[in-house]
């Protein structure tokens, strides 16, 4: 919580002002989360001060809310390019990313519990985005887009979260997914300069060579120019969610890639009886697999 408030102070997120007549400030609450690492264990404990943005009104204190993110297939394509040309693949994370966005509307918020000033009658007039606001993700993306293009990056026309910077034979790609960044390029010096610029512009965490992003483990064999992706942790999470973590493996009784439609449903009594027998057979197969 102290670290979160330090970030608020460093980014000058709000000013304490006297409450205006007729203005009801939005409330806030503390949210606590655990960040899971590559090995599935708790890496860090996080505290987030979140505004109760559901009190905001469209057209009054927010407008656009859309945040573009890079598509997973775009990340896979960039990793394939990196594997083929033996590019460097580095990773960075933006600390308290949403606090970097500016807001244009007049929004007032109660003082955070546990960190009130001596004058508790004052309220916070927000100057920057804060977690929970409707427009928070939009304002962050707009701020990052303007900053990265000012450094010489060019946005991809078909993928708004993939940027490219070229200088002679040197080339660097930047892939953004909310606050996760992949840096891909063929020149260490150029990538280092991008990394230094990012650290000077935003509060960043340098994660070195990329090995885990968006819940996907990255395996790399550079001599063979191969990159492998694994979602084992995600699969384990899904299995635990449905209490199937101790189930034994088995083959599915349906071939891969089959597409079912309503037109394929049985229509006559004979077809329904035939389908019912197949359903019974498939149920028996499931019991044998998971017994």
Tab-separated table of C-alpha atoms in Angstrom:
chain	number	residue	atom	x	y	z
A	1	UNK	CA	0.000	0.000	0.000
A	2	UNK	CA	2.883	2.321	0.844
A	3	UNK	CA	4.507	1.529	-2.520
A	4	UNK	CA	1.237	2.273	-4.323
A	5	UNK	CA	0.873	5.615	-2.575
A	6	UNK	CA	4.504	6.451	-3.396
A	7	UNK	CA	3.693	5.830	-7.076
A	8	UNK	CA	0.654	8.101	-6.776
A	9	UNK	CA	2.812	10.846	-5.288
A	10	UNK	CA	5.613	10.403	-7.831
A	11	UNK	CA	3.198	10.618	-10.759
A	12	UNK	CA	1.282	13.538	-9.170
A	13	UNK	CA	-2.000	11.749	-9.749
A	14	UNK	CA	-4.176	14.240	-7.852
A	15	UNK	CA	-4.355	17.551	-6.029
A	16	UNK	CA	-6.150	17.978	-2.710
A	17	UNK	CA	-8.871	20.632	-3.082
A	18	UNK	CA	-11.939	21.811	-1.234
A	19	UNK	CA	-15.111	19.975	-2.326
A	20	UNK	CA	-17.291	21.873	-4.775
A	21	UNK	CA	-20.951	22.414	-4.063
A	22	UNK	CA	-23.149	19.897	-5.821
A	23	UNK	CA	-20.245	17.573	-6.708
A	24	UNK	CA	-20.307	14.074	-5.188
A	25	UNK	CA	-16.781	12.590	-5.285
A	26	UNK	CA	-16.449	8.975	-6.359
A	27	UNK	CA	-15.296	6.506	-3.762
A	28	UNK	CA	-12.338	4.107	-3.864
A	29	UNK	CA	-11.176	0.860	-2.307
A	30	UNK	CA	-8.003	-1.170	-1.886
A	31	UNK	CA	-7.589	-4.342	-3.972
A	32	UNK	CA	-4.954	-6.932	-3.064
A	33	UNK	CA	-3.570	-9.416	-5.596
A	34	UNK	CA	-0.841	-12.020	-5.938
A	35	UNK	CA	1.357	-12.091	-9.040
A	36	UNK	CA	2.247	-15.646	-10.044
A	37	UNK	CA	5.708	-16.279	-11.493
A	38	UNK	CA	6.992	-18.684	-14.117
A	39	UNK	CA	7.191	-21.555	-11.627
A	40	UNK	CA	3.573	-21.078	-10.528
A	41	UNK	CA	4.566	-19.645	-7.142
A	42	UNK	CA	3.730	-16.209	-5.742
A	43	UNK	CA	6.243	-13.691	-7.070
A	44	UNK	CA	4.968	-10.440	-5.577
A	45	UNK	CA	2.074	-9.160	-3.509
A	46	UNK	CA	0.314	-6.147	-4.976
A	47	UNK	CA	-1.956	-3.481	-3.538
A	48	UNK	CA	-4.003	-1.335	-5.902
A	49	UNK	CA	-6.017	1.757	-5.074
A	50	UNK	CA	-9.067	1.441	-7.318
A	51	UNK	CA	-11.688	4.096	-7.983
A	52	UNK	CA	-15.329	3.000	-8.078
A	53	UNK	CA	-15.750	4.010	-11.703
A	54	UNK	CA	-19.247	2.560	-11.974
A	55	UNK	CA	-20.447	5.898	-10.571
A	56	UNK	CA	-19.186	7.738	-13.657
A	57	UNK	CA	-21.638	8.937	-16.291
A	58	UNK	CA	-21.058	8.723	-20.036
A	59	UNK	CA	-20.634	12.155	-21.597
A	60	UNK	CA	-20.122	13.795	-18.202
A	61	UNK	CA	-16.865	12.454	-16.788
A	62	UNK	CA	-15.774	9.982	-19.483
A	63	UNK	CA	-16.046	9.424	-23.238
A	64	UNK	CA	-13.939	6.801	-25.016
A	65	UNK	CA	-12.990	3.633	-23.121
A	66	UNK	CA	-11.571	1.347	-25.841
A	67	UNK	CA	-8.016	0.030	-25.372
A	68	UNK	CA	-6.310	-1.742	-28.293
A	69	UNK	CA	-3.999	-4.638	-27.430
A	70	UNK	CA	-1.778	-6.757	-29.642
A	71	UNK	CA	-3.397	-9.957	-30.846
A	72	UNK	CA	-1.904	-13.226	-29.679
A	73	UNK	CA	-1.292	-14.233	-33.292
A	74	UNK	CA	0.731	-11.031	-33.763
A	75	UNK	CA	2.941	-11.983	-30.817
A	76	UNK	CA	3.394	-15.454	-32.294
A	77	UNK	CA	4.314	-13.971	-35.685
A	78	UNK	CA	6.892	-11.647	-34.129
A	79	UNK	CA	8.419	-14.517	-32.148
A	80	UNK	CA	8.567	-16.599	-35.336
A	81	UNK	CA	10.408	-13.743	-37.082
A	82	UNK	CA	12.791	-13.490	-34.119
A	83	UNK	CA	13.479	-17.236	-34.271
A	84	UNK	CA	14.056	-17.213	-38.044
A	85	UNK	CA	16.463	-14.257	-38.051
A	86	UNK	CA	17.966	-14.981	-34.607
A	87	UNK	CA	16.830	-11.613	-33.197
A	88	UNK	CA	17.106	-10.644	-29.551
A	89	UNK	CA	13.853	-10.939	-27.587
A	90	UNK	CA	13.700	-8.843	-24.430
A	91	UNK	CA	10.855	-8.112	-22.088
A	92	UNK	CA	9.871	-5.129	-19.948
A	93	UNK	CA	6.937	-4.350	-17.704
A	94	UNK	CA	5.449	-0.920	-16.988
A	95	UNK	CA	4.959	-0.293	-13.280
A	96	UNK	CA	1.588	1.262	-12.429
A	97	UNK	CA	1.008	1.798	-16.161
A	98	UNK	CA	-2.451	3.345	-15.844
A	99	UNK	CA	-1.157	6.158	-13.627
A	100	UNK	CA	0.713	7.558	-16.647
A	101	UNK	CA	-2.396	8.518	-18.592
A	102	UNK	CA	-3.810	12.043	-18.466
A	103	UNK	CA	-7.522	12.733	-18.093
A	104	UNK	CA	-9.326	15.684	-19.609
A	105	UNK	CA	-12.503	15.556	-17.490
A	106	UNK	CA	-12.966	17.025	-14.005
A	107	UNK	CA	-13.154	14.024	-11.674
A	108	UNK	CA	-13.155	14.220	-7.877
A	109	UNK	CA	-12.454	11.307	-5.540
A	110	UNK	CA	-12.482	10.703	-1.798
A	111	UNK	CA	-9.145	10.483	-0.048
A	112	UNK	CA	-7.838	6.876	0.173
A	113	UNK	CA	-8.532	5.162	3.479
A	114	UNK	CA	-5.521	4.949	5.744
A	115	UNK	CA	-3.716	7.755	3.928
A	116	UNK	CA	-5.948	10.764	4.586
A	117	UNK	CA	-4.410	14.190	5.078
A	118	UNK	CA	-4.850	16.187	8.279
A	119	UNK	CA	-7.774	18.000	6.660
A	120	UNK	CA	-10.137	15.107	5.918
A	121	UNK	CA	-12.728	17.442	4.414
A	122	UNK	CA	-10.642	17.868	1.247
A	123	UNK	CA	-11.113	15.682	-1.828
A	124	UNK	CA	-8.764	14.501	-4.574
A	125	UNK	CA	-9.047	16.228	-7.953
A	126	UNK	CA	-7.587	13.733	-10.393
A	127	UNK	CA	-5.005	14.907	-12.895
A	128	UNK	CA	-4.031	11.465	-14.135
A	129	UNK	CA	-5.835	8.201	-14.617
A	130	UNK	CA	-6.314	5.841	-11.717
A	131	UNK	CA	-7.307	2.195	-11.726
A	132	UNK	CA	-11.052	1.708	-11.892
A	133	UNK	CA	-11.925	4.748	-13.991
A	134	UNK	CA	-13.822	4.067	-17.203
A	135	UNK	CA	-11.282	5.830	-19.419
A	136	UNK	CA	-8.131	4.666	-17.611
A	137	UNK	CA	-6.950	2.127	-20.194
A	138	UNK	CA	-7.739	4.442	-23.093
A	139	UNK	CA	-5.784	7.361	-21.640
A	140	UNK	CA	-2.757	5.137	-20.904
A	141	UNK	CA	-2.649	3.784	-24.436
A	142	UNK	CA	-2.961	7.274	-25.898
A	143	UNK	CA	-0.083	8.510	-23.720
A	144	UNK	CA	2.169	5.554	-24.623
A	145	UNK	CA	1.356	5.812	-28.336
A	146	UNK	CA	2.297	9.494	-28.452
A	147	UNK	CA	5.503	8.906	-26.478
A	148	UNK	CA	6.780	5.919	-28.473
A	149	UNK	CA	6.117	7.616	-31.822
A	150	UNK	CA	8.021	10.695	-30.646
A	151	UNK	CA	11.052	8.410	-30.165
A	152	UNK	CA	10.990	7.389	-33.819
A	153	UNK	CA	8.813	4.293	-33.797
A	154	UNK	CA	6.233	3.777	-36.552
A	155	UNK	CA	2.903	2.115	-35.759
A	156	UNK	CA	1.846	-0.873	-37.833
A	157	UNK	CA	-1.224	0.003	-39.907
A	158	UNK	CA	-2.977	-3.322	-39.284
A	159	UNK	CA	-1.838	-3.919	-35.700
A	160	UNK	CA	-2.000	-0.757	-33.534
A	161	UNK	CA	0.144	-2.225	-30.742
A	162	UNK	CA	3.134	-3.278	-32.859
A	163	UNK	CA	5.748	-0.606	-33.590
A	164	UNK	CA	8.893	-0.612	-35.735
A	165	UNK	CA	12.026	1.506	-35.705
A	166	UNK	CA	14.733	1.161	-38.363
A	167	UNK	CA	18.100	2.833	-38.857
A	168	UNK	CA	20.194	1.476	-41.704
A	169	UNK	CA	20.537	-2.275	-41.190
A	170	UNK	CA	19.417	-2.023	-37.557
A	171	UNK	CA	15.798	-2.739	-36.755
A	172	UNK	CA	13.738	-2.907	-33.569
A	173	UNK	CA	10.169	-3.994	-32.947
A	174	UNK	CA	8.084	-3.102	-29.912
A	175	UNK	CA	4.999	-5.164	-29.061
A	176	UNK	CA	2.648	-3.800	-26.391
A	177	UNK	CA	-0.035	-5.707	-24.494
A	178	UNK	CA	-1.497	-3.247	-21.950
A	179	UNK	CA	1.620	-2.933	-19.755
A	180	UNK	CA	3.714	-5.875	-21.030
A	181	UNK	CA	6.341	-5.006	-23.623
A	182	UNK	CA	8.372	-7.221	-25.954
A	183	UNK	CA	11.466	-5.701	-27.565
A	184	UNK	CA	12.685	-7.591	-30.626
A	185	UNK	CA	15.619	-6.580	-32.811
A	186	UNK	CA	18.953	-7.394	-34.399
A	187	UNK	CA	21.154	-4.838	-32.643
A	188	UNK	CA	21.846	-4.908	-28.910
A	189	UNK	CA	22.936	-1.266	-28.871
A	190	UNK	CA	19.715	-0.097	-30.460
A	191	UNK	CA	17.564	-2.213	-28.143
A	192	UNK	CA	19.515	-0.919	-25.151
A	193	UNK	CA	18.853	2.679	-26.166
A	194	UNK	CA	15.123	1.879	-26.442
A	195	UNK	CA	15.207	0.253	-23.029
A	196	UNK	CA	16.967	3.274	-21.477
A	197	UNK	CA	14.473	5.647	-23.081
A	198	UNK	CA	11.524	3.640	-21.790
A	199	UNK	CA	12.992	3.612	-18.275
A	200	UNK	CA	13.504	7.374	-18.371
A	201	UNK	CA	9.994	8.028	-19.723
A	202	UNK	CA	8.018	5.576	-17.578
A	203	UNK	CA	8.629	3.611	-14.417
A	204	UNK	CA	9.743	0.271	-15.857
A	205	UNK	CA	10.796	-3.180	-14.691
A	206	UNK	CA	13.536	-4.792	-16.794
A	207	UNK	CA	12.806	-8.532	-17.120
A	208	UNK	CA	15.784	-9.354	-19.342
A	209	UNK	CA	15.354	-12.010	-22.007
A	210	UNK	CA	11.706	-12.910	-22.513
A	211	UNK	CA	10.750	-16.254	-21.020
A	212	UNK	CA	7.182	-15.751	-19.805
A	213	UNK	CA	4.494	-13.426	-21.172
A	214	UNK	CA	0.686	-13.412	-20.902
A	215	UNK	CA	0.766	-16.737	-19.090
A	216	UNK	CA	2.802	-18.329	-21.907
A	217	UNK	CA	6.212	-19.867	-21.230
A	218	UNK	CA	8.800	-19.170	-23.939
A	219	UNK	CA	11.448	-21.813	-24.663
A	220	UNK	CA	14.263	-20.958	-27.036
A	221	UNK	CA	17.006	-22.928	-28.811
A	222	UNK	CA	19.055	-20.263	-30.573
A	223	UNK	CA	21.582	-22.593	-32.282
A	224	UNK	CA	18.659	-24.366	-33.986
A	225	UNK	CA	16.703	-21.093	-34.349
A	226	UNK	CA	13.642	-22.496	-32.635
A	227	UNK	CA	11.145	-20.935	-30.223
A	228	UNK	CA	8.553	-22.985	-28.364
A	229	UNK	CA	5.486	-21.758	-26.471
A	230	UNK	CA	3.878	-23.574	-23.553
A	231	UNK	CA	0.671	-22.866	-21.631
A	232	UNK	CA	1.065	-25.667	-19.084
A	233	UNK	CA	0.357	-23.357	-16.130
A	234	UNK	CA	-2.849	-22.134	-17.765
A	235	UNK	CA	-3.979	-25.698	-18.438
A	236	UNK	CA	-3.288	-26.651	-14.819
A	237	UNK	CA	-5.321	-23.635	-13.703
A	238	UNK	CA	-8.295	-24.667	-15.860
A	239	UNK	CA	-8.138	-28.248	-14.620
A	240	UNK	CA	-8.077	-27.118	-10.980
A	241	UNK	CA	-11.023	-24.828	-11.641
A	242	UNK	CA	-13.147	-27.823	-12.657
A	243	UNK	CA	-11.609	-30.218	-10.081
A	244	UNK	CA	-10.004	-32.326	-12.798
A	245	UNK	CA	-6.354	-31.935	-11.783
A	246	UNK	CA	-6.132	-35.601	-10.736
A	247	UNK	CA	-7.891	-36.994	-13.804
A	248	UNK	CA	-6.016	-39.414	-16.007
A	249	UNK	CA	-5.264	-38.653	-19.616
A	250	UNK	CA	-7.396	-40.141	-22.362
A	251	UNK	CA	-8.356	-39.729	-25.997
A	252	UNK	CA	-11.431	-37.682	-26.899
A	253	UNK	CA	-14.129	-39.670	-28.771
A	254	UNK	CA	-14.483	-36.816	-31.280
A	255	UNK	CA	-11.953	-36.082	-33.978
A	256	UNK	CA	-10.083	-32.780	-33.932
A	257	UNK	CA	-11.461	-29.910	-36.027
A	258	UNK	CA	-15.027	-31.173	-36.360
A	259	UNK	CA	-17.704	-28.456	-36.691
A	260	UNK	CA	-21.230	-29.196	-35.464
A	261	UNK	CA	-24.335	-27.334	-36.631
A	262	UNK	CA	-28.077	-27.391	-35.956
A	263	UNK	CA	-28.688	-28.856	-39.409
A	264	UNK	CA	-26.879	-32.020	-38.294
A	265	UNK	CA	-29.398	-32.684	-35.498
A	266	UNK	CA	-31.589	-35.826	-35.825
A	267	UNK	CA	-35.039	-35.104	-37.234
A	268	UNK	CA	-36.887	-38.422	-37.367
A	269	UNK	CA	-37.595	-40.807	-34.439
A	270	UNK	CA	-35.205	-43.346	-35.976
A	271	UNK	CA	-32.385	-40.780	-36.191
A	272	UNK	CA	-33.020	-39.670	-32.585
A	273	UNK	CA	-32.831	-43.267	-31.352
A	274	UNK	CA	-29.577	-43.800	-33.256
A	275	UNK	CA	-28.119	-40.603	-31.777
A	276	UNK	CA	-29.212	-41.605	-28.262
A	277	UNK	CA	-27.263	-44.864	-28.571
A	278	UNK	CA	-24.130	-42.921	-29.609
A	279	UNK	CA	-24.501	-40.586	-26.621
A	280	UNK	CA	-24.695	-43.584	-24.274
A	281	UNK	CA	-21.567	-45.064	-25.880
A	282	UNK	CA	-19.644	-41.769	-25.512
A	283	UNK	CA	-20.689	-41.502	-21.842
A	284	UNK	CA	-19.291	-44.953	-21.186
A	285	UNK	CA	-16.019	-43.948	-22.816
A	286	UNK	CA	-15.793	-40.881	-20.557
A	287	UNK	CA	-16.361	-43.012	-17.449
A	288	UNK	CA	-13.573	-45.364	-18.477
A	289	UNK	CA	-11.175	-42.476	-19.111
A	290	UNK	CA	-11.843	-40.615	-15.844
A	291	UNK	CA	-12.547	-43.614	-13.566
